[in-house]
Amino acid sequence: MASISAANNIIVEKLPRTDRKSSISKSGRHTRRCFYGRNRSRFSSITLCAVSEDTTKDVEFPPFLPSEVKNVKDLAAREMARRIQRLPVQFWRTYIQRPMVLVGASLGAAAAIDFAVLYPESVSSLVLIDASAYAEGTGNMAKFPKFLAYAGVSLLKSIPLRSYANLLAFHSISTSRIIDSMNVGRLHCLLPHWEEATIDFMRSGGYKVATRVKEVQKKTLVIWGENDKIVSKEYAQRLQNDIQESKLQYISECGHIPHVEKPDIVANIIIEFLKGKHAKCLDHET
């Protein structure tokens, strides 16, 4: 079972020009390489392949890239973009090599949906927890001038705002857990280049998979906290309706992150689903 979180980063290292030339001259093929770049947006984990310069004009780019990639004129850069693969795909092909149960929570559920549609051979079934599947990206924030975006991002990592976010995420939480959750949930904000990456993500328009939901062809379990204050439970029913082979399980007295707030219940629901006995799940209304 694999899971997608909301903290995947682009992994990039610069490929020296001399390496590109030698790989072309020796074998006509290129060694697959990992590249590292400064724009570390959510769900932009990718593996890039070294490229040749014999690219054609009519390039078909991966659907998860922003449309602006079509404006790139450099032939080598266009070919590199055409060969982009997301890092989880390479990991799956190298180490897992069999269909997996993919679990995603919140925006991670959107990534799981995207992955299952693009690479159906790698997924046996889906578990989506309080999925942020219908969000329209970053909306009007994409139009913010950079100075205003920086001000907003600085506020995002502030202790008061992070503490308030935890109050929204949980249905009921003690003061000590608020502090612990705030400290953990704020860690990624303190990483180098986090502000630049978040601004790039914001200005790009964000991550959207709403149009892919109906393309999911895998058996899917939708789990939802009945007291979710971040993503309304109305979307749970919509998700179940849009995915043909799906089942919906609400968890009472639970907020946006039931796998954290009520992990034992969530684990049991998933186990029953994987056994094919979802209809016989225990009543989790209490």
PDB file of C-alpha atoms in Angstrom:
ATOM      1  CA  MET A   1       0.000   0.000   0.000  1.00  0.00           C
ATOM      2  CA  ALA A   2       1.408   3.387  -0.951  1.00  0.00           C
ATOM      3  CA  SER A   3       0.336   6.846   0.043  1.00  0.00           C
ATOM      4  CA  ILE A   4       0.667  10.297  -1.456  1.00  0.00           C
ATOM      5  CA  SER A   5       1.131  13.218   0.909  1.00  0.00           C
ATOM      6  CA  ALA A   6       0.966  16.939   0.262  1.00  0.00           C
ATOM      7  CA  ALA A   7       4.695  17.508   0.495  1.00  0.00           C
ATOM      8  CA  ASN A   8       6.272  15.989  -2.627  1.00  0.00           C
ATOM      9  CA  ASN A   9       9.075  18.123  -4.055  1.00  0.00           C
ATOM     10  CA  ILE A  10      10.719  18.421  -7.435  1.00  0.00           C
ATOM     11  CA  ILE A  11      14.012  16.533  -7.390  1.00  0.00           C
ATOM     12  CA  VAL A  12      16.443  17.945  -9.874  1.00  0.00           C
ATOM     13  CA  GLU A  13      20.185  18.018 -10.515  1.00  0.00           C
ATOM     14  CA  LYS A  14      21.693  19.825 -13.432  1.00  0.00           C
ATOM     15  CA  LEU A  15      22.816  17.589 -16.283  1.00  0.00           C
ATOM     16  CA  PRO A  16      26.192  18.808 -17.596  1.00  0.00           C
ATOM     17  CA  ARG A  17      26.298  19.477 -21.324  1.00  0.00           C
ATOM     18  CA  THR A  18      29.372  17.260 -21.650  1.00  0.00           C
ATOM     19  CA  ASP A  19      27.435  14.315 -20.200  1.00  0.00           C
ATOM     20  CA  ARG A  20      24.658  14.822 -22.723  1.00  0.00           C
ATOM     21  CA  LYS A  21      27.101  14.827 -25.656  1.00  0.00           C
ATOM     22  CA  SER A  22      29.004  11.744 -24.538  1.00  0.00           C
ATOM     23  CA  SER A  23      25.828   9.747 -23.966  1.00  0.00           C
ATOM     24  CA  ILE A  24      24.591  10.605 -27.462  1.00  0.00           C
ATOM     25  CA  SER A  25      27.842   9.797 -29.213  1.00  0.00           C
ATOM     26  CA  LYS A  26      28.393   6.470 -27.479  1.00  0.00           C
ATOM     27  CA  SER A  27      25.015   4.796 -27.641  1.00  0.00           C
ATOM     28  CA  GLY A  28      22.480   7.136 -29.144  1.00  0.00           C
ATOM     29  CA  ARG A  29      20.477   6.756 -25.925  1.00  0.00           C
ATOM     30  CA  HIS A  30      20.581   8.662 -22.682  1.00  0.00           C
ATOM     31  CA  THR A  31      20.969   7.581 -19.122  1.00  0.00           C
ATOM     32  CA  ARG A  32      17.962   8.387 -17.056  1.00  0.00           C
ATOM     33  CA  ARG A  33      18.877  11.116 -14.622  1.00  0.00           C
ATOM     34  CA  CYS A  34      17.322  12.921 -11.712  1.00  0.00           C
ATOM     35  CA  PHE A  35      17.274  16.733 -11.981  1.00  0.00           C
ATOM     36  CA  TYR A  36      16.887  19.235  -9.170  1.00  0.00           C
ATOM     37  CA  GLY A  37      15.271  22.682  -9.480  1.00  0.00           C
ATOM     38  CA  ARG A  38      14.346  25.456  -7.102  1.00  0.00           C
ATOM     39  CA  ASN A  39      10.582  25.436  -7.791  1.00  0.00           C
ATOM     40  CA  ARG A  40       9.466  22.868  -5.232  1.00  0.00           C
ATOM     41  CA  SER A  41       5.707  22.966  -5.637  1.00  0.00           C
ATOM     42  CA  ARG A  42       3.320  20.441  -4.127  1.00  0.00           C
ATOM     43  CA  PHE A  43       2.804  17.314  -6.212  1.00  0.00           C
ATOM     44  CA  SER A  44       5.441  18.308  -8.676  1.00  0.00           C
ATOM     45  CA  SER A  45       7.655  15.314  -7.998  1.00  0.00           C
ATOM     46  CA  ILE A  46       9.140  14.321 -11.333  1.00  0.00           C
ATOM     47  CA  THR A  47      11.955  12.396 -12.919  1.00  0.00           C
ATOM     48  CA  LEU A  48      13.533  13.912 -16.003  1.00  0.00           C
ATOM     49  CA  CYS A  49      15.397  12.024 -18.675  1.00  0.00           C
ATOM     50  CA  ALA A  50      18.469  13.330 -20.470  1.00  0.00           C
ATOM     51  CA  VAL A  51      17.512  14.474 -23.940  1.00  0.00           C
ATOM     52  CA  SER A  52      18.652  14.471 -27.528  1.00  0.00           C
ATOM     53  CA  GLU A  53      18.420  17.436 -29.874  1.00  0.00           C
ATOM     54  CA  ASP A  54      16.584  15.627 -32.689  1.00  0.00           C
ATOM     55  CA  THR A  55      13.167  16.654 -31.366  1.00  0.00           C
ATOM     56  CA  THR A  56      10.286  17.430 -33.719  1.00  0.00           C
ATOM     57  CA  LYS A  57       8.159  20.541 -33.790  1.00  0.00           C
ATOM     58  CA  ASP A  58       4.907  18.776 -32.944  1.00  0.00           C
ATOM     59  CA  VAL A  59       5.702  17.748 -29.392  1.00  0.00           C
ATOM     60  CA  GLU A  60       3.083  16.080 -27.219  1.00  0.00           C
ATOM     61  CA  PHE A  61       3.668  17.152 -23.616  1.00  0.00           C
ATOM     62  CA  PRO A  62       2.542  15.254 -20.489  1.00  0.00           C
ATOM     63  CA  PRO A  63      -0.937  16.485 -19.468  1.00  0.00           C
ATOM     64  CA  PHE A  64       0.125  17.461 -15.943  1.00  0.00           C
ATOM     65  CA  LEU A  65       2.502  20.189 -17.193  1.00  0.00           C
ATOM     66  CA  PRO A  66       1.235  23.797 -17.345  1.00  0.00           C
ATOM     67  CA  SER A  67       0.119  24.922 -20.799  1.00  0.00           C
ATOM     68  CA  GLU A  68       2.929  27.511 -20.849  1.00  0.00           C
ATOM     69  CA  VAL A  69       5.380  24.708 -21.658  1.00  0.00           C
ATOM     70  CA  LYS A  70       4.190  24.924 -25.274  1.00  0.00           C
ATOM     71  CA  ASN A  71       5.789  28.371 -25.499  1.00  0.00           C
ATOM     72  CA  VAL A  72       9.294  27.000 -24.873  1.00  0.00           C
ATOM     73  CA  LYS A  73      11.380  27.485 -28.038  1.00  0.00           C
ATOM     74  CA  ASP A  74      14.597  25.650 -27.159  1.00  0.00           C
ATOM     75  CA  LEU A  75      14.436  22.226 -28.851  1.00  0.00           C
ATOM     76  CA  ALA A  76      16.393  20.371 -26.182  1.00  0.00           C
ATOM     77  CA  ALA A  77      14.236  21.886 -23.435  1.00  0.00           C
ATOM     78  CA  ARG A  78      11.050  20.906 -25.297  1.00  0.00           C
ATOM     79  CA  GLU A  79      12.249  17.330 -25.645  1.00  0.00           C
ATOM     80  CA  MET A  80      13.190  17.246 -21.964  1.00  0.00           C
ATOM     81  CA  ALA A  81       9.718  18.431 -21.017  1.00  0.00           C
ATOM     82  CA  ARG A  82       8.154  15.803 -23.281  1.00  0.00           C
ATOM     83  CA  ARG A  83      10.005  13.028 -21.399  1.00  0.00           C
ATOM     84  CA  ILE A  84       9.124  14.165 -17.894  1.00  0.00           C
ATOM     85  CA  GLN A  85       7.812  11.438 -15.627  1.00  0.00           C
ATOM     86  CA  ARG A  86       6.635  11.848 -12.065  1.00  0.00           C
ATOM     87  CA  LEU A  87       8.969  10.450  -9.479  1.00  0.00           C
ATOM     88  CA  PRO A  88       6.389   8.001  -8.011  1.00  0.00           C
ATOM     89  CA  VAL A  89       6.113   6.350 -11.429  1.00  0.00           C
ATOM     90  CA  GLN A  90       9.839   5.653 -11.569  1.00  0.00           C
ATOM     91  CA  PHE A  91       9.788   4.429  -7.956  1.00  0.00           C
ATOM     92  CA  TRP A  92       6.911   2.083  -8.757  1.00  0.00           C
ATOM     93  CA  ARG A  93       8.609   0.687 -11.865  1.00  0.00           C
ATOM     94  CA  THR A  94      11.871   0.137 -10.019  1.00  0.00           C
ATOM     95  CA  TYR A  95      10.780  -1.217  -6.639  1.00  0.00           C
ATOM     96  CA  ILE A  96       7.070  -2.116  -6.487  1.00  0.00           C
ATOM     97  CA  GLN A  97       6.378  -3.513  -9.954  1.00  0.00           C
ATOM     98  CA  ARG A  98       2.829  -4.635  -9.199  1.00  0.00           C
ATOM     99  CA  PRO A  99      -0.549  -2.889  -8.787  1.00  0.00           C
ATOM    100  CA  MET A 100      -0.812  -1.120  -5.441  1.00  0.00           C
ATOM    101  CA  VAL A 101      -3.509   0.279  -3.183  1.00  0.00           C
ATOM    102  CA  LEU A 102      -3.011   4.024  -3.329  1.00  0.00           C
ATOM    103  CA  VAL A 103      -4.136   6.109  -0.344  1.00  0.00           C
ATOM    104  CA  GLY A 104      -4.397   9.881  -0.519  1.00  0.00           C
ATOM    105  CA  ALA A 105      -5.700  12.429   1.981  1.00  0.00           C
ATOM    106  CA  SER A 106      -6.862  15.986   1.246  1.00  0.00           C
ATOM    107  CA  LEU A 107      -4.785  17.374  -1.652  1.00  0.00           C
ATOM    108  CA  GLY A 108      -2.868  14.095  -1.618  1.00  0.00           C
ATOM    109  CA  ALA A 109      -6.112  12.430  -2.686  1.00  0.00           C
ATOM    110  CA  ALA A 110      -6.138  14.668  -5.749  1.00  0.00           C
ATOM    111  CA  ALA A 111      -2.643  13.442  -6.572  1.00  0.00           C
ATOM    112  CA  ALA A 112      -3.794   9.839  -6.099  1.00  0.00           C
ATOM    113  CA  ILE A 113      -6.675  10.400  -8.542  1.00  0.00           C
ATOM    114  CA  ASP A 114      -4.334  11.978 -11.069  1.00  0.00           C
ATOM    115  CA  PHE A 115      -1.840   9.120 -10.733  1.00  0.00           C
ATOM    116  CA  ALA A 116      -4.495   6.412 -11.056  1.00  0.00           C
ATOM    117  CA  VAL A 117      -5.859   7.956 -14.255  1.00  0.00           C
ATOM    118  CA  LEU A 118      -2.458   8.508 -15.871  1.00  0.00           C
ATOM    119  CA  TYR A 119      -0.919   5.183 -14.791  1.00  0.00           C
ATOM    120  CA  PRO A 120      -3.808   2.722 -14.299  1.00  0.00           C
ATOM    121  CA  GLU A 121      -1.535  -0.300 -14.588  1.00  0.00           C
ATOM    122  CA  SER A 122       0.174   0.675 -11.331  1.00  0.00           C
ATOM    123  CA  VAL A 123      -2.975   0.989  -9.180  1.00  0.00           C
ATOM    124  CA  SER A 124      -5.305  -1.796  -8.010  1.00  0.00           C
ATOM    125  CA  SER A 125      -7.643   0.396  -5.929  1.00  0.00           C
ATOM    126  CA  LEU A 126      -7.918   3.837  -4.356  1.00  0.00           C
ATOM    127  CA  VAL A 127      -8.624   5.103  -0.858  1.00  0.00           C
ATOM    128  CA  LEU A 128      -9.501   8.811  -0.770  1.00  0.00           C
ATOM    129  CA  ILE A 129      -9.735  10.560   2.599  1.00  0.00           C
ATOM    130  CA  ASP A 130     -11.525  13.930   2.748  1.00  0.00           C
ATOM    131  CA  ALA A 131     -10.371  14.503  -0.797  1.00  0.00           C
ATOM    132  CA  SER A 132      -9.704  17.977  -2.146  1.00  0.00           C
ATOM    133  CA  ALA A 133     -10.620  16.810  -5.636  1.00  0.00           C
ATOM    134  CA  TYR A 134     -12.836  19.631  -6.862  1.00  0.00           C
ATOM    135  CA  ALA A 135     -10.755  22.644  -5.868  1.00  0.00           C
ATOM    136  CA  GLU A 136     -10.245  25.129  -8.694  1.00  0.00           C
ATOM    137  CA  GLY A 137      -6.554  25.520  -8.058  1.00  0.00           C
ATOM    138  CA  THR A 138      -5.492  28.732  -6.342  1.00  0.00           C
ATOM    139  CA  GLY A 139      -8.201  30.846  -7.965  1.00  0.00           C
ATOM    140  CA  ASN A 140      -7.706  34.612  -7.871  1.00  0.00           C
ATOM    141  CA  MET A 141      -4.495  34.205  -5.874  1.00  0.00           C
ATOM    142  CA  ALA A 142      -2.797  33.307  -9.155  1.00  0.00           C
ATOM    143  CA  LYS A 143      -3.213  36.974 -10.150  1.00  0.00           C
ATOM    144  CA  PHE A 144      -1.653  38.437  -7.002  1.00  0.00           C
ATOM    145  CA  PRO A 145       1.355  40.699  -7.597  1.00  0.00           C
ATOM    146  CA  LYS A 146       4.510  39.140  -6.229  1.00  0.00           C
ATOM    147  CA  PHE A 147       4.879  41.480  -3.247  1.00  0.00           C
ATOM    148  CA  LEU A 148       1.346  40.667  -2.106  1.00  0.00           C
ATOM    149  CA  ALA A 149       1.945  36.943  -2.638  1.00  0.00           C
ATOM    150  CA  TYR A 150       5.057  37.116  -0.439  1.00  0.00           C
ATOM    151  CA  ALA A 151       3.070  38.843   2.298  1.00  0.00           C
ATOM    152  CA  GLY A 152       0.388  36.166   2.183  1.00  0.00           C
ATOM    153  CA  VAL A 153       2.898  33.311   2.211  1.00  0.00           C
ATOM    154  CA  SER A 154       4.699  34.805   5.198  1.00  0.00           C
ATOM    155  CA  LEU A 155       1.389  34.810   7.037  1.00  0.00           C
ATOM    156  CA  LEU A 156       0.825  31.142   6.126  1.00  0.00           C
ATOM    157  CA  LYS A 157       3.752  30.005   8.255  1.00  0.00           C
ATOM    158  CA  SER A 158       2.893  32.134  11.261  1.00  0.00           C
ATOM    159  CA  ILE A 159       2.171  30.341  14.528  1.00  0.00           C
ATOM    160  CA  PRO A 160      -1.288  31.922  15.068  1.00  0.00           C
ATOM    161  CA  LEU A 161      -2.494  30.959  11.589  1.00  0.00           C
ATOM    162  CA  ARG A 162      -1.092  27.428  11.836  1.00  0.00           C
ATOM    163  CA  SER A 163      -2.789  26.982  15.200  1.00  0.00           C
ATOM    164  CA  TYR A 164      -6.091  28.182  13.769  1.00  0.00           C
ATOM    165  CA  ALA A 165      -5.710  25.759  10.845  1.00  0.00           C
ATOM    166  CA  ASN A 166      -5.443  22.914  13.339  1.00  0.00           C
ATOM    167  CA  LEU A 167      -8.632  24.026  15.058  1.00  0.00           C
ATOM    168  CA  LEU A 168     -10.351  23.758  11.673  1.00  0.00           C
ATOM    169  CA  ALA A 169      -8.759  20.419  10.791  1.00  0.00           C
ATOM    170  CA  PHE A 170      -9.806  18.589  13.973  1.00  0.00           C
ATOM    171  CA  HIS A 171     -13.314  18.121  15.297  1.00  0.00           C
ATOM    172  CA  SER A 172     -12.111  18.137  18.883  1.00  0.00           C
ATOM    173  CA  ILE A 173      -8.514  18.585  19.978  1.00  0.00           C
ATOM    174  CA  SER A 174      -6.731  19.304  23.234  1.00  0.00           C
ATOM    175  CA  THR A 175      -4.437  22.299  23.680  1.00  0.00           C
ATOM    176  CA  SER A 176      -1.370  20.067  23.870  1.00  0.00           C
ATOM    177  CA  ARG A 177      -2.285  18.397  20.561  1.00  0.00           C
ATOM    178  CA  ILE A 178      -2.823  21.781  18.927  1.00  0.00           C
ATOM    179  CA  ILE A 179       0.727  22.768  19.867  1.00  0.00           C
ATOM    180  CA  ASP A 180       2.209  19.460  18.693  1.00  0.00           C
ATOM    181  CA  SER A 181       0.248  19.492  15.427  1.00  0.00           C
ATOM    182  CA  MET A 182       1.163  23.110  14.782  1.00  0.00           C
ATOM    183  CA  ASN A 183       4.871  22.393  15.279  1.00  0.00           C
ATOM    184  CA  VAL A 184       4.797  19.379  12.975  1.00  0.00           C
ATOM    185  CA  GLY A 185       2.560  20.978  10.370  1.00  0.00           C
ATOM    186  CA  ARG A 186       4.792  24.040  10.210  1.00  0.00           C
ATOM    187  CA  LEU A 187       8.063  22.189   9.586  1.00  0.00           C
ATOM    188  CA  HIS A 188       7.914  22.316   5.793  1.00  0.00           C
ATOM    189  CA  CYS A 189       7.383  26.091   5.949  1.00  0.00           C
ATOM    190  CA  LEU A 190      10.846  26.445   7.470  1.00  0.00           C
ATOM    191  CA  LEU A 191      12.655  24.655   4.648  1.00  0.00           C
ATOM    192  CA  PRO A 192      14.908  26.633   2.270  1.00  0.00           C
ATOM    193  CA  HIS A 193      13.066  28.130  -0.715  1.00  0.00           C
ATOM    194  CA  TRP A 194       9.640  27.205   0.683  1.00  0.00           C
ATOM    195  CA  GLU A 195       8.324  30.731   0.178  1.00  0.00           C
ATOM    196  CA  GLU A 196       9.514  30.896  -3.447  1.00  0.00           C
ATOM    197  CA  ALA A 197       8.065  27.453  -4.196  1.00  0.00           C
ATOM    198  CA  THR A 198       4.708  28.295  -2.634  1.00  0.00           C
ATOM    199  CA  ILE A 199       4.495  31.559  -4.567  1.00  0.00           C
ATOM    200  CA  ASP A 200       5.331  29.772  -7.818  1.00  0.00           C
ATOM    201  CA  PHE A 201       2.627  27.214  -7.029  1.00  0.00           C
ATOM    202  CA  MET A 202       0.134  29.977  -6.230  1.00  0.00           C
ATOM    203  CA  ARG A 203       0.873  31.992  -9.361  1.00  0.00           C
ATOM    204  CA  SER A 204       0.781  28.901 -11.596  1.00  0.00           C
ATOM    205  CA  GLY A 205      -2.909  28.465 -10.850  1.00  0.00           C
ATOM    206  CA  GLY A 206      -2.450  25.496  -8.536  1.00  0.00           C
ATOM    207  CA  TYR A 207      -3.317  21.841  -8.858  1.00  0.00           C
ATOM    208  CA  LYS A 208      -6.586  20.800 -10.510  1.00  0.00           C
ATOM    209  CA  VAL A 209      -7.925  17.293 -11.089  1.00  0.00           C
ATOM    210  CA  ALA A 210     -11.699  17.856 -11.108  1.00  0.00           C
ATOM    211  CA  THR A 211     -11.944  16.904 -14.793  1.00  0.00           C
ATOM    212  CA  ARG A 212     -10.158  13.596 -14.121  1.00  0.00           C
ATOM    213  CA  VAL A 213     -12.439  12.309 -11.366  1.00  0.00           C
ATOM    214  CA  LYS A 214     -14.921  10.659 -13.747  1.00  0.00           C
ATOM    215  CA  GLU A 215     -12.023   8.964 -15.556  1.00  0.00           C
ATOM    216  CA  VAL A 216     -11.122   6.857 -12.503  1.00  0.00           C
ATOM    217  CA  GLN A 217     -11.708   3.190 -13.357  1.00  0.00           C
ATOM    218  CA  LYS A 218     -10.493   1.644 -10.078  1.00  0.00           C
ATOM    219  CA  LYS A 219     -12.455   0.418  -7.083  1.00  0.00           C
ATOM    220  CA  THR A 220     -12.432   3.341  -4.688  1.00  0.00           C
ATOM    221  CA  LEU A 221     -13.155   3.799  -1.000  1.00  0.00           C
ATOM    222  CA  VAL A 222     -14.105   7.347   0.003  1.00  0.00           C
ATOM    223  CA  ILE A 223     -13.661   8.122   3.709  1.00  0.00           C
ATOM    224  CA  TRP A 224     -14.972  11.414   5.108  1.00  0.00           C
ATOM    225  CA  GLY A 225     -15.112  13.082   8.500  1.00  0.00           C
ATOM    226  CA  GLU A 226     -18.697  14.224   9.052  1.00  0.00           C
ATOM    227  CA  ASN A 227     -17.512  17.397  10.781  1.00  0.00           C
ATOM    228  CA  ASP A 228     -14.955  18.455   8.163  1.00  0.00           C
ATOM    229  CA  LYS A 229     -14.728  22.278   8.253  1.00  0.00           C
ATOM    230  CA  ILE A 230     -12.197  22.476   5.406  1.00  0.00           C
ATOM    231  CA  VAL A 231     -13.773  20.381   2.627  1.00  0.00           C
ATOM    232  CA  SER A 232     -17.530  20.024   2.967  1.00  0.00           C
ATOM    233  CA  LYS A 233     -18.923  16.498   3.191  1.00  0.00           C
ATOM    234  CA  GLU A 234     -21.189  17.385   0.255  1.00  0.00           C
ATOM    235  CA  TYR A 235     -18.161  16.688  -1.913  1.00  0.00           C
ATOM    236  CA  ALA A 236     -18.002  13.154  -0.514  1.00  0.00           C
ATOM    237  CA  GLN A 237     -21.332  12.299  -2.116  1.00  0.00           C
ATOM    238  CA  ARG A 238     -20.295  13.993  -5.352  1.00  0.00           C
ATOM    239  CA  LEU A 239     -17.091  11.970  -5.403  1.00  0.00           C
ATOM    240  CA  GLN A 240     -18.998   8.738  -4.898  1.00  0.00           C
ATOM    241  CA  ASN A 241     -21.380   9.635  -7.722  1.00  0.00           C
ATOM    242  CA  ASP A 242     -18.559  10.543 -10.111  1.00  0.00           C
ATOM    243  CA  ILE A 243     -16.479   7.391  -9.562  1.00  0.00           C
ATOM    244  CA  GLN A 244     -18.295   4.327 -10.863  1.00  0.00           C
ATOM    245  CA  GLU A 245     -16.957   1.661  -8.500  1.00  0.00           C
ATOM    246  CA  SER A 246     -16.860   3.586  -5.238  1.00  0.00           C
ATOM    247  CA  LYS A 247     -18.106   3.250  -1.690  1.00  0.00           C
ATOM    248  CA  LEU A 248     -18.513   6.029   0.849  1.00  0.00           C
ATOM    249  CA  GLN A 249     -17.926   5.769   4.589  1.00  0.00           C
ATOM    250  CA  TYR A 250     -18.539   8.712   6.917  1.00  0.00           C
ATOM    251  CA  ILE A 251     -16.872   8.933  10.321  1.00  0.00           C
ATOM    252  CA  SER A 252     -18.878  10.783  12.936  1.00  0.00           C
ATOM    253  CA  GLU A 253     -17.409  13.350  15.323  1.00  0.00           C
ATOM    254  CA  CYS A 254     -14.389  13.678  13.088  1.00  0.00           C
ATOM    255  CA  GLY A 255     -12.847  16.519  11.110  1.00  0.00           C
ATOM    256  CA  HIS A 256     -10.677  16.880   8.011  1.00  0.00           C
ATOM    257  CA  ILE A 257      -7.969  14.380   8.954  1.00  0.00           C
ATOM    258  CA  PRO A 258      -9.694  11.219  10.252  1.00  0.00           C
ATOM    259  CA  HIS A 259      -6.533   9.146   9.706  1.00  0.00           C
ATOM    260  CA  VAL A 260      -4.931  11.336  12.400  1.00  0.00           C
ATOM    261  CA  GLU A 261      -7.944  11.997  14.599  1.00  0.00           C
ATOM    262  CA  LYS A 262      -9.361   8.434  14.551  1.00  0.00           C
ATOM    263  CA  PRO A 263      -6.633   6.240  13.064  1.00  0.00           C
ATOM    264  CA  ASP A 264      -7.905   2.901  14.412  1.00  0.00           C
ATOM    265  CA  ILE A 265     -11.334   3.382  12.869  1.00  0.00           C
ATOM    266  CA  VAL A 266      -9.851   4.442   9.533  1.00  0.00           C
ATOM    267  CA  ALA A 267      -7.476   1.468   9.522  1.00  0.00           C
ATOM    268  CA  ASN A 268     -10.341  -0.965  10.170  1.00  0.00           C
ATOM    269  CA  ILE A 269     -12.464   0.556   7.398  1.00  0.00           C
ATOM    270  CA  ILE A 270      -9.606   0.247   4.918  1.00  0.00           C
ATOM    271  CA  ILE A 271      -8.885  -3.346   5.952  1.00  0.00           C
ATOM    272  CA  GLU A 272     -12.532  -4.322   5.501  1.00  0.00           C
ATOM    273  CA  PHE A 273     -12.595  -2.615   2.111  1.00  0.00           C
ATOM    274  CA  LEU A 274      -9.500  -4.492   0.971  1.00  0.00           C
ATOM    275  CA  LYS A 275     -11.054  -7.750   2.114  1.00  0.00           C
ATOM    276  CA  GLY A 276     -14.019  -7.011  -0.108  1.00  0.00           C
ATOM    277  CA  LYS A 277     -16.337  -6.829   2.882  1.00  0.00           C
ATOM    278  CA  HIS A 278     -17.072  -3.126   2.948  1.00  0.00           C
ATOM    279  CA  ALA A 279     -20.792  -3.715   3.301  1.00  0.00           C
ATOM    280  CA  LYS A 280     -20.091  -5.551   6.544  1.00  0.00           C
ATOM    281  CA  CYS A 281     -18.019  -2.765   8.091  1.00  0.00           C
ATOM    282  CA  LEU A 282     -18.756  -2.078  11.713  1.00  0.00           C
ATOM    283  CA  ASP A 283     -21.026   0.837  12.512  1.00  0.00           C
ATOM    284  CA  HIS A 284     -18.637   3.693  13.224  1.00  0.00           C
ATOM    285  CA  GLU A 285     -21.261   6.212  14.183  1.00  0.00           C
ATOM    286  CA  THR A 286     -20.099   6.226  17.810  1.00  0.00           C
TER     287      THR A 286
END
